[in-house]
Coordinates of C-alpha atoms and ligand atoms in Angstrom, one line a residue:
X1 CA -0.2 0.0 0.2
X2 CA 2.6 2.3 1.1
X3 CA 4.6 0.9 -2.0
X4 CA 2.1 2.0 -4.3
X5 CA 2.0 5.7 -2.9
X6 CA 5.8 6.0 -4.2
X7 CA 4.3 6.1 -7.4
X8 CA 1.3 8.3 -7.1
X9 CA 2.6 11.3 -5.0
X10 CA 2.6 14.6 -6.7
X11 CA 5.4 16.9 -5.6
X12 CA 4.1 20.2 -4.3
X13 CA 6.4 23.2 -4.7
X14 CA 7.0 24.9 -1.2
X15 CA 7.9 28.5 -0.8
X16 CA 10.8 29.5 1.1
X17 CA 7.7 31.2 3.4
X18 CA 6.8 27.8 4.6
X19 CA 10.2 27.5 6.7
X20 CA 9.6 27.6 10.2
X21 CA 12.0 29.1 12.9
X22 CA 13.8 26.1 14.1
X23 CA 15.6 26.2 17.2
X24 CA 17.1 23.4 19.3
X25 CA 18.9 22.8 22.6
X26 CA 21.9 20.3 23.4
X27 CA 20.2 16.7 24.1
X28 CA 21.0 15.7 27.6
X29 CA 22.8 12.8 28.8
X30 CA 20.1 11.3 30.9
X31 CA 22.1 9.1 33.3
X32 CA 22.0 11.7 36.1
X33 CA 19.2 13.8 37.5
X34 CA 18.4 17.1 35.7
X35 CA 20.2 20.0 37.4
X36 CA 19.8 23.8 37.1
X37 CA 22.2 23.9 34.1
X38 CA 20.0 21.5 32.1
X39 CA 16.9 23.6 33.2
X40 CA 18.5 26.7 32.1
X41 CA 19.4 25.9 28.7
X42 CA 16.0 24.5 28.3
X43 CA 14.1 27.4 29.4
X44 CA 16.0 30.4 27.5
X45 CA 15.4 28.1 24.4
X46 CA 11.8 28.0 25.5
X47 CA 11.4 31.6 26.1
X48 CA 13.0 32.4 22.8
X49 CA 10.6 29.8 20.9
X50 CA 7.6 31.5 22.7
X51 CA 8.5 35.1 21.7
X52 CA 8.8 34.3 18.0
X53 CA 5.4 32.4 18.4
X54 CA 4.0 35.4 19.9
X55 CA 5.4 37.6 17.4
X56 CA 3.3 35.8 14.9
X57 CA 5.9 33.2 13.6
X58 CA 5.5 29.5 13.0
X59 CA 8.3 27.8 15.3
X60 CA 9.8 24.4 15.7
X61 CA 11.2 23.9 19.2
X62 CA 13.5 20.6 19.6
X63 CA 15.1 19.0 22.5
X64 CA 15.7 15.5 23.5
X65 CA 18.0 13.0 25.0
X66 CA 21.5 11.5 24.0
X67 CA 21.4 7.8 25.3
X68 CA 24.2 5.8 23.9
X69 CA 27.6 5.1 25.3
X70 CA 29.5 3.2 27.7
X71 CA 28.4 4.9 30.8
X72 CA 24.7 4.0 30.0
X73 CA 25.7 0.6 29.3
X74 CA 27.6 -0.2 32.6
X75 CA 24.7 1.5 34.5
X76 CA 22.1 -0.6 32.9
X77 CA 24.4 -3.6 33.4
X78 CA 24.6 -2.7 37.3
X79 CA 20.9 -2.4 37.5
X80 CA 20.4 -5.7 35.6
X81 CA 18.5 -4.2 32.9
X82 CA 18.9 -3.8 29.3
X83 CA 20.5 -0.5 28.1
X84 CA 17.1 0.0 26.2
X85 CA 14.9 -1.0 29.3
X86 CA 17.2 1.5 31.4
X87 CA 17.0 4.4 28.8
X88 CA 13.5 4.2 28.6
X89 CA 12.9 4.7 32.0
X90 CA 15.2 7.4 32.2
X91 CA 13.9 9.1 29.2
X92 CA 10.5 9.1 30.6
X93 CA 11.5 11.0 33.7
X94 CA 13.3 13.6 31.5
X95 CA 10.5 14.0 29.4
X96 CA 8.4 14.5 32.7
X97 CA 11.0 17.2 33.5
X98 CA 10.6 19.2 30.2
X99 CA 6.8 19.4 30.9
X100 CA 7.5 20.5 34.6
X101 CA 9.9 23.6 33.5
X102 CA 7.2 24.4 31.1
X103 CA 8.4 23.9 28.1
X104 CA 6.5 24.3 24.8
X105 CA 9.0 22.0 22.7
X106 CA 7.3 20.4 19.3
X107 CA 9.2 17.2 19.6
X108 CA 11.3 15.3 22.0
X109 CA 14.0 13.4 20.0
X110 CA 16.0 10.2 21.5
X111 CA 18.8 8.9 19.9
X112 CA 17.6 5.3 20.4
X113 CA 14.8 6.0 18.4
X114 CA 14.8 4.1 14.9
X115 CA 13.7 7.5 13.0
X116 CA 17.1 9.1 14.5
X117 CA 19.1 5.8 13.8
X118 CA 18.1 5.6 10.4
X119 CA 19.3 8.9 9.5
X120 CA 22.9 8.4 11.1
X121 CA 23.4 5.1 9.3
X122 CA 22.2 6.8 6.0
X123 CA 24.8 9.4 6.7
X124 CA 27.5 7.2 7.6
X125 CA 27.0 4.9 4.5
X126 CA 27.0 7.9 2.3
X127 CA 30.0 9.5 3.6
X128 CA 31.9 6.4 3.5
X129 CA 31.1 5.9 0.0
X130 CA 32.5 9.4 -1.0
X131 CA 35.8 8.4 1.0
X132 CA 35.3 10.7 3.8
X133 CA 36.6 8.2 6.4
X134 CA 39.5 6.1 7.0
X135 CA 40.3 3.4 9.3
X136 CA 43.5 3.4 11.4
X137 CA 45.2 1.9 14.3
X138 CA 45.8 4.3 17.6
X139 CA 47.8 3.8 20.6
X140 CA 47.4 6.2 23.3
X141 CA 45.9 7.1 26.7
X142 CA 42.1 6.6 27.0
X143 CA 40.2 8.3 29.7
X144 CA 37.3 5.9 31.0
X145 CA 35.4 8.9 32.4
X146 CA 35.6 11.2 29.3
X147 CA 35.4 8.0 27.1
X148 CA 38.2 9.4 25.0
X149 CA 41.9 9.5 23.9
X150 CA 44.0 11.7 25.8
X151 CA 46.6 13.7 24.1
X152 CA 49.9 15.2 25.4
X153 CA 48.0 18.7 25.8
X154 CA 46.0 17.1 28.4
X155 CA 48.6 16.2 30.9
X156 CA 49.3 18.3 33.9
X157 CA 52.6 19.7 34.7
X158 CA 53.7 16.9 36.6
X159 CA 53.2 14.5 33.7
X160 CA 49.7 13.0 35.0
X161 CA 46.2 13.5 34.1
X162 CA 43.7 15.2 35.8
X163 CA 41.7 13.4 38.2
X164 CA 38.6 14.6 36.4
X165 CA 39.5 11.9 33.4
X166 CA 39.0 9.2 36.1
X167 CA 41.1 5.9 35.3
X168 CA 43.4 6.4 32.4
X169 CA 44.7 3.3 30.7
X170 CA 47.1 2.9 27.7
X171 CA 45.0 1.3 24.7
X172 CA 45.7 0.2 21.2
X173 CA 42.7 0.4 19.0
X174 CA 41.5 0.6 15.6
X175 CA 38.9 3.0 14.7
X176 CA 37.4 5.1 11.8
X177 CA 38.3 8.7 11.4
X178 CA 36.6 11.5 9.6
X179 CA 39.0 13.7 7.5
X180 CA 38.9 17.4 8.5
X181 CA 42.2 18.7 7.2
X182 CA 40.5 20.1 3.6
X183 CA 38.0 22.2 6.0
X184 CA 39.9 24.6 8.1
X185 CA 40.3 27.3 5.7
X186 CA 36.8 27.6 4.5
X187 CA 35.2 27.5 8.1
X188 CA 37.7 30.4 9.3
X189 CA 36.3 32.4 6.2
X190 CA 32.7 31.5 7.1
X191 CA 33.0 32.4 10.7
X192 CA 34.4 35.8 9.6
X193 CA 32.3 36.6 6.9
X194 CA 29.1 35.7 9.2
X195 CA 29.6 37.7 12.4
X196 CA 26.1 36.5 13.8
X197 CA 27.1 32.8 13.4
X198 CA 28.5 32.3 16.8
X199 CA 27.3 34.3 19.7
X200 CA 28.3 36.0 21.8
X201 CA 31.3 37.5 20.4
X202 CA 33.4 36.4 23.1
X203 CA 32.9 32.7 21.9
X204 CA 33.2 33.4 18.4
X205 CA 36.8 35.0 18.9
X206 CA 37.4 32.0 21.1
X207 CA 36.5 29.4 17.9
X208 CA 38.7 31.7 15.6
X209 CA 41.7 31.9 17.8
X210 CA 41.5 28.1 18.1
X211 CA 41.1 27.5 14.3
X212 CA 44.0 29.9 13.4
X213 CA 46.4 28.5 16.0
X214 CA 45.9 24.7 15.7
X215 CA 45.8 21.9 12.9
X216 CA 42.6 20.4 13.2
X217 CA 43.3 16.6 14.1
X218 CA 40.9 14.2 12.1
X219 CA 37.9 13.3 14.1
X220 CA 37.4 9.6 15.6
X221 CA 33.9 8.6 15.0
X222 CA 33.7 5.1 16.0
X223 CA 34.5 2.7 19.0
X224 CA 34.8 -1.1 18.7
X225 CA 31.8 -2.9 19.1
X226 CA 33.6 -5.4 21.5
X227 CA 34.3 -2.7 23.9
X228 CA 31.1 -0.6 23.4
X229 CA 27.8 -2.2 22.0
X230 CA 25.4 0.5 23.3
X231 CA 25.8 2.6 20.1
X232 CA 24.4 2.8 16.4
X233 CA 26.2 0.2 14.5
X234 CA 28.1 1.4 11.7
X235 CA 26.6 0.3 8.7
X236 CA 29.4 -0.6 6.4
X237 CA 31.6 -2.6 9.5
X238 CA 29.8 -4.6 11.7
X239 CA 32.5 -4.6 14.3
X240 CA 32.2 -0.8 15.1
X241 CA 29.7 1.4 16.5
X242 CA 29.5 5.2 15.9
X243 CA 30.6 7.4 18.7
X244 CA 29.9 10.3 19.6
X245 CA 29.1 13.2 17.6
X246 CA 28.0 11.4 14.5
X247 CA 25.3 10.1 16.6
X248 CA 24.4 13.1 18.9
X249 CA 24.9 16.2 16.5
X250 CA 22.8 14.5 13.8
X251 CA 19.7 14.8 16.1
X252 CA 19.4 18.3 14.8
X253 CA 18.7 16.8 11.3
X254 CA 17.2 13.3 11.9
X255 CA 14.1 15.1 13.0
X256 CA 13.6 17.3 10.1
X257 CA 14.4 14.5 7.8
X258 CA 11.6 12.1 9.6
X259 CA 9.4 15.0 9.0
X260 CA 10.2 15.0 5.3
X261 CA 12.1 18.3 5.3
X262 CA 13.1 18.7 1.6
X263 CA 16.0 20.2 2.2
X264 CA 17.5 17.4 4.4
X265 CA 15.7 14.4 2.6
X266 CA 17.2 15.7 -0.7
X267 CA 20.8 16.3 0.4
X268 CA 21.0 12.9 1.9
X269 CA 19.6 11.4 -1.2
X270 CA 17.3 9.5 0.8
X271 CA 15.6 6.4 -0.6
X272 CA 18.0 6.0 -3.3
X273 CA 18.5 3.7 -5.1
X274 CA 14.8 2.3 -4.5
X275 CA 14.6 -1.1 -3.4
X276 CA 13.2 -3.3 -6.0
X277 CA 10.2 -4.7 -4.3
X278 CA 8.2 -4.1 -0.7
X279 CA 9.8 -7.4 0.8
X280 CA 13.2 -5.7 0.6
X281 CA 12.1 -2.8 2.8
X282 CA 14.1 -2.8 6.1
X283 CA 12.8 -0.7 9.0
X284 CA 15.5 1.8 8.2
X285 CA 14.6 1.7 4.5
X286 CA 11.0 2.3 5.7
X287 CA 11.9 5.3 7.6
X288 CA 13.7 6.7 4.8
X289 CA 10.8 5.9 2.6
X290 CA 8.2 7.8 4.6
X291 CA 10.8 10.8 5.0
X292 CA 11.0 10.7 1.0
X293 CA 7.5 10.2 0.9
X294 CA 6.3 13.0 3.0
X295 CA 8.5 15.2 0.6
X296 CA 7.2 14.3 -2.1
X297 CA 3.5 14.6 -1.3
X298 CA 4.1 18.3 0.2
X299 CA 3.2 17.0 3.6
X300 CA 6.3 17.8 5.2
X301 CA 7.7 20.9 7.2
X302 CA 10.6 22.6 6.2
X303 CA 13.1 23.2 9.1
X304 CA 16.6 23.1 7.9
X305 CA 19.0 25.2 8.2
X306 CA 18.2 25.6 11.8
X307 CA 17.8 29.1 12.9
X308 CA 19.3 28.5 16.4
X309 CA 21.4 26.1 18.2
X310 CA 21.3 26.9 21.8
X311 CA 24.2 25.1 23.8
X312 CA 26.7 25.5 26.9
X313 CA 30.3 26.6 26.4
X314 CA 31.8 23.0 27.1
X315 CA 30.4 21.5 23.7
X316 CA 31.3 25.0 21.5
X317 CA 33.8 23.2 19.6
X318 CA 31.7 20.4 18.4
X319 CA 28.9 22.9 17.4
X320 CA 31.0 25.4 15.8
X321 CA 33.9 23.4 14.2
X322 CA 32.8 19.8 13.9
X323 CA 29.2 20.1 13.2
X324 CA 29.7 22.8 10.3
X325 CA 32.3 20.2 8.7
X326 CA 30.1 17.5 9.0
X327 CA 27.0 19.4 7.2
X328 CA 29.5 20.6 4.6
X329 CA 30.3 17.0 3.8
X330 CA 26.7 16.2 3.7
X331 CA 26.1 19.2 1.4
X332 CA 23.7 20.5 3.7
X333 CA 23.6 24.4 4.4
X334 CA 24.9 25.5 8.0
X335 CA 23.0 26.6 10.9
X336 CA 22.4 30.4 11.1
X337 CA 23.4 30.8 14.8
X338 CA 24.9 29.0 17.4
X339 CA 24.0 31.0 20.8
X340 CA 26.2 29.7 23.5
X341 CA 25.3 30.0 27.4
X342 CA 27.5 30.2 30.5
X343 CA 27.4 27.5 33.2
X344 CA 25.9 27.8 36.5
X345 CA 27.3 27.5 39.8
X346 CA 26.0 27.4 43.3
X347 CA 27.5 29.6 46.0
X348 CA 30.5 30.3 43.8
X349 CA 31.3 26.2 43.7
X350 CA 30.7 24.0 40.7
X351 CA 27.6 22.2 40.7
X352 CA 28.1 18.6 41.9
X353 CA 26.2 15.7 43.0
X354 CA 29.0 14.2 44.7
X355 CA 29.6 17.2 47.1
X356 CA 25.7 17.8 47.5
X357 CA 26.3 21.4 45.6
X358 CA 23.3 21.2 43.6
X359 CA 20.0 23.0 43.0
X360 CA 17.0 20.6 42.3
X361 CA 14.8 22.6 39.9
X362 CA 11.8 20.5 40.7
X363 CA 12.2 21.1 44.6
X364 CA 12.4 25.0 43.6
X365 CA 9.4 25.0 41.4
X366 CA 7.5 23.0 44.1
X367 CA 8.1 25.7 46.6
X368 CA 7.9 28.7 44.6
X369 CA 6.2 28.0 41.2
X370 CA 7.5 27.3 37.5
X371 CA 7.1 31.0 36.6
X372 CA 9.1 32.4 39.5
X373 CA 12.0 29.5 38.7
X374 CA 11.9 30.6 35.1
X375 CA 12.0 34.2 35.7
X376 CA 14.8 34.2 38.2
X377 CA 17.1 32.3 35.8
X378 CA 16.5 34.5 33.0
X379 CA 16.6 37.8 34.9
X380 CA 19.5 36.8 36.9
X381 CA 21.9 35.5 34.1
X382 CA 22.5 37.0 30.8
X383 CA 23.2 34.6 27.9
X384 CA 27.0 34.3 27.7
X385 CA 28.4 34.8 31.3
X386 CA 28.8 32.2 34.0
X387 CA 26.2 32.7 36.8
X388 CA 25.8 31.9 40.4
X389 CA 22.7 30.8 42.3
X390 CA 22.2 31.3 45.8
X391 CA 19.0 30.5 47.7
X392 CA 19.1 34.2 49.1
X393 CA 19.6 35.7 45.8
X394 CA 16.4 33.9 44.5
X395 CA 14.3 34.6 47.6
X396 CA 15.2 38.3 47.2
X397 CA 14.4 38.6 43.6
X398 CA 11.2 36.9 44.5
X399 CA 10.1 39.1 46.9
X400 CA 11.4 42.4 45.6
X401 CA 10.4 41.8 41.9
X402 CA 7.8 39.4 41.9
X403 CA 5.6 39.6 45.0
X404 CA 6.2 43.3 45.9
X405 CA 6.9 44.5 42.1
X406 CA 4.5 42.7 39.6
X407 CA 2.3 40.8 41.8
X408 CA 1.5 44.0 44.2
X409 CA 1.1 46.0 41.1
X410 CA -1.4 43.9 39.4
X411 CA -3.3 43.3 42.9
X412 CA -3.4 46.8 43.7
X413 CA -4.7 47.8 40.2
X414 CA -7.3 45.1 39.7
X415 CA -8.5 45.5 43.5
X416 CA -8.8 49.1 43.0
X417 CA -10.8 48.8 39.8
X418 CA -13.0 46.1 41.8
X419 CA -13.6 48.7 44.8
X420 CA -13.9 51.7 43.0
X421 CA -15.6 51.0 39.7
X422 CA -17.5 47.6 40.6
X423 CA -14.9 45.8 38.4
X424 CA -15.5 47.7 35.3
X425 CA -12.4 49.5 33.4
X426 CA -13.7 53.0 33.2
X427 CA -13.4 55.5 30.4
X428 CA -10.2 57.5 30.8
X429 CA -7.0 58.8 29.7
X430 CA -3.8 56.1 29.4
X431 CA -1.4 58.5 31.1
X432 CA 1.4 56.1 30.7
X433 CA 0.5 55.5 27.0
X434 CA 3.7 56.5 25.6
X435 CA 5.9 54.6 28.4
X436 CA 3.9 51.3 27.7
X437 CA 4.4 51.8 24.1
X438 CA 8.2 52.4 24.4
X439 CA 8.4 49.6 26.7
X440 CA 6.7 47.2 24.2
X441 CA 9.1 48.2 21.3
X442 CA 12.4 47.7 23.4
X443 CA 11.1 44.3 24.7
X444 CA 10.6 43.0 21.4
X445 CA 13.7 44.3 20.1
X446 CA 15.3 42.5 23.0
X447 CA 13.4 39.1 22.4
X448 CA 14.4 39.4 18.7
X449 CA 18.0 39.9 19.6
X450 CA 17.9 37.0 22.2
X451 CA 18.7 39.8 24.9
X452 CA 16.2 37.9 27.1
X453 CA 17.5 39.5 30.5
X454 CA 17.2 42.8 28.8
X455 CA 13.7 41.8 28.3
X456 CA 12.8 41.6 31.7
X457 CA 14.5 44.6 32.8
X458 CA 12.5 46.9 30.5
X459 CA 9.2 45.1 31.9
X460 CA 10.5 45.7 35.5
X461 CA 11.2 49.4 34.6
X462 CA 7.4 49.6 33.4
X463 CA 6.2 47.8 37.0
X464 CA 8.4 50.2 38.9
X465 CA 7.2 53.4 37.0
X466 CA 3.5 52.1 37.6
X467 CA 3.9 51.4 41.2
X468 CA 5.5 55.0 41.7
X469 CA 2.5 56.3 39.7
X470 CA 0.1 54.7 42.1
X471 CA 2.2 56.1 45.3
X472 CA 2.3 59.6 43.4
X473 CA -1.2 59.8 42.5
X474 CA -2.8 58.2 45.7
X475 CA -6.0 56.9 44.1
X476 CA -7.2 55.7 47.5
X477 CA -7.6 59.2 48.7
X478 CA -9.0 60.4 45.5
X479 CA -11.7 57.6 45.9
X480 CA -13.2 59.5 49.0
X481 CA -13.8 62.5 46.9
X482 CA -16.5 62.3 44.3
X483 CA -15.4 65.7 42.5
X484 CA -12.3 63.7 41.5
X485 CA -13.8 60.8 39.8
X486 CA -12.5 61.7 36.6
X487 CA -8.8 61.8 37.8
X488 CA -9.3 58.3 39.6
X489 CA -11.0 57.0 36.0
X490 CA -7.7 57.9 34.2
X491 CA -5.5 56.3 37.0
X492 CA -7.6 53.2 36.8
X493 CA -7.7 53.1 33.0
X494 CA -3.7 53.7 32.8
X495 CA -3.3 50.8 35.3
X496 CA -5.3 48.5 33.7
X497 CA -3.7 49.0 30.3
X498 CA -0.3 48.6 32.2
X499 CA -1.2 45.4 33.5
X500 CA -2.6 44.1 30.0
X501 CA 0.6 45.3 28.2
X502 CA 2.5 43.5 31.0
X503 CA 0.5 40.2 30.6
X504 CA 1.6 40.1 27.0
X505 CA 5.3 41.2 27.4
X506 CA 6.3 38.7 30.1
X507 CA 4.0 35.6 28.4
X508 CA 7.2 34.1 26.8
X509 CA 9.2 33.9 30.2
X510 CA 6.3 33.4 32.8
X511 CA 3.4 32.0 30.4
X512 CA 1.4 30.9 33.6
X513 CA 1.3 34.0 35.5
X514 CA 0.9 36.2 32.4
X515 CA -2.2 33.9 31.5
X516 CA -3.5 34.7 35.2
X517 CA -2.9 38.3 34.8
X518 CA -5.0 38.1 31.5
X519 CA -7.7 36.0 33.4
X520 CA -8.0 38.4 36.1
X521 CA -8.2 41.3 33.9
X522 CA -11.2 39.3 32.3
X523 CA -9.8 38.3 29.0
X524 CA -11.2 34.8 29.7
X525 CA -9.9 33.0 26.3
X526 CA -6.3 32.5 28.1
X527 CA -6.1 29.0 28.7
X528 CA -5.0 27.9 25.2
X529 CA -1.6 29.4 25.2
X530 CA 0.5 27.2 22.5
X531 CA -1.5 24.1 23.2
X532 CA -3.4 22.1 20.5
X533 CA -2.2 18.8 19.7
X534 CA -1.3 17.9 15.9
X535 CA -1.4 14.2 16.5
X536 CA 2.3 14.4 17.9
X537 CA 2.2 14.4 21.9
X538 CA 4.8 17.2 21.5
X539 CA 2.9 18.8 18.8
X540 CA 1.8 22.5 19.2
X541 CA -0.9 24.0 16.8
X542 CA 0.5 27.1 14.4
X543 CA 0.1 29.7 17.0
X544 CA -0.4 32.8 15.3
X545 CA -3.9 32.3 14.8
X546 CA -4.5 31.5 18.7
X547 CA -2.4 34.4 20.0
X548 CA -4.6 37.4 19.2
X549 CA -7.5 35.6 21.2
X550 CA -5.3 35.1 24.2
X551 CA -4.2 38.9 24.4
X552 CA -0.8 37.7 24.6
X553 CA 0.4 38.3 21.0
X554 CA 3.1 40.6 20.5
X555 CA 2.5 40.7 16.8
X556 CA 0.0 43.4 16.9
X557 CA -0.3 47.0 19.1
X558 CA -3.2 46.0 21.3
X559 CA -6.2 48.0 21.1
X560 CA -7.3 49.7 24.3
X561 CA -9.3 47.8 26.6
X562 CA -12.9 48.3 25.6
X563 CA -14.8 50.9 27.6
X564 CA -17.3 49.2 30.2
X565 CA -14.8 45.8 30.0
X566 CA -15.4 43.8 33.3
X567 CA -12.3 42.3 35.0
X568 CA -12.3 38.9 36.4
X569 CA -11.6 37.2 39.9
X570 CA -8.6 39.0 41.6
X571 CA -6.2 36.8 43.2
X572 CA -2.4 37.3 44.6
X573 CA -0.1 36.3 41.8
X574 CA 3.1 35.9 43.6
X575 CA 2.2 35.4 47.5
X576 CA 5.0 37.2 49.6
X577 CA 7.3 34.8 51.6
X578 CA 9.6 36.7 53.8
X579 CA 10.7 34.1 56.2
Ligands
MSP1 N1 24.8 15.2 25.1 C1 25.9 16.3 25.2 C2 25.3 17.1 24.2 C3 25.1 16.8 22.6 S1 24.2 17.9 21.8 C4 24.3 17.1 20.4 C5 26.0 16.9 26.5 N2 24.9 16.6 27.4 S2 25.2 17.1 28.9 O1 23.9 16.4 29.4 O2 26.3 17.0 29.5 O3 24.7 18.6 28.8 C6 23.7 19.4 28.1 C7 23.6 20.7 28.3 O4 23.8 21.1 29.6 C8 25.0 21.3 27.9 O5 24.7 22.2 26.3 C9 25.8 21.8 28.9 O6 26.5 22.7 28.5 C10 24.6 22.1 29.9 N3 25.0 22.2 31.0 C11 25.4 21.2 31.7 N4 26.0 21.6 33.2 C12 25.6 23.0 33.2 C13 25.8 24.1 34.2 N5 26.2 23.6 35.2 N6 25.3 25.3 33.8 C14 24.7 25.5 32.6 N7 24.5 24.6 31.6 C15 25.3 23.4 31.8 O7 26.7 17.4 26.9

């Protein structure tokens, strides 16, 4: 049946307009608990995804788990489980984590899924056929912790290797290598010609410095199956599995490929040559066929090239040196930007499970709420430098900026509309119209530039201004004087408009709190956010059509709240917790 379709489909031409804004995060190793660092990266990606959606763009946001490797194989063995059963349990808990931190990802890729494995193997076969790999014996010092050969450069001054490498053993091993030599010059040119390719600038300079001062060593892409069998088998040599970057990095194109992205399907020459009969279709072929079919039918979505890869500083080289080279070898365009964030510490020390220096995002969320957690990490740490978590710092921002700042503003404003105008937003002059409009422009510009901290600083400025406006105009005094009803109307109208704007501008960072602001303002159609299944459990509907209804769209300048509009139930957004 599927087979007949191959010959029936009609190609539909897609326009470049169909391409979605495609952003990804690093895929996490799942043999540990998710910590603050993992949560931070995923949250900043989610804020960017939501900001683009609320600006009216179609977005595809991908995250996932990196499941192969020796550590997983050994941990599974220790628990008496198969690696697959072990990974299935862990992946389920990571997927639950993704939901707990409020991610609006469109898909979650697991490197043990057949849709991913099929693409990795197709790429390996193709590059092998083109002579991009060679096999060589290598003798050296191997770190069992880092699962890699160390070089002379890794030695400490006394000749030993750092304790973080764990047990280091001398090993002779034959492996496959990917030739990198011919790629160094064009990559330097590409990075220099495209200043936005690596952000922030400090990371770009770091990569350029590395490329200009070192000769790239060829990349080892395999491990003998006798030593590591929990990996993707190399299709042209059964004695090897691929390790590690030809597995992990490829997730960024394996999902687009499975969705039939024409750019990827085309470049990988998927399903070519076509097997002569359906009986020859292996599971891998089937996935390739499905991808090809989607492309031919025009039911695919266009994602590649990625608009944004969001990663931490430790995997910079893999994403800005090896990945572009791999893509070039596959004849695929390069991603538009790699955005590199810094690392979190706690109390000035490295996060470490063994010393107990950890921040458990779920514990913080259970106590303070997911919006407060998301707000804090984005407000505290700009994308780029390293950050430091302290419990006191968190509480202090919560109390001053959320409880006393935003929460108090919304609560005071709406309570006064209830008390003095029976819950109806009065006709009046918006005295802060200019400030709201300017804040809006600055926040939108900041979101577009991935300057998330700046967006929150701008919103915070509007909160402070509006709270000062209440203190200066003393509406509670005016309320006692019927002759000054007009002045009071202006104040209440102004405050309602400020709250409405904040409930929109803050939505990407604090979707829950923002929707509650809109609900309390009486915009009841707010529960939709980006939800709406598309047959894929991670799927979100094209949101551009939903946002204007929710009042959380940044795409259009909002109309003033209608005269006579009735607000909803008022309740504290961020209860004070001083002790
Ligand atoms: N599996 C690889 C990535 C493959 S991407 C194709 C990996 N996994 S990881 O679980 O170790 O890290 C996942 C992400 O979390 C990385 O971007 C890493 O930089 C980030 N972080 C890990 N610890 C961190 C902090 N302490 N602070 C901030 N981010 C941190 O690497």
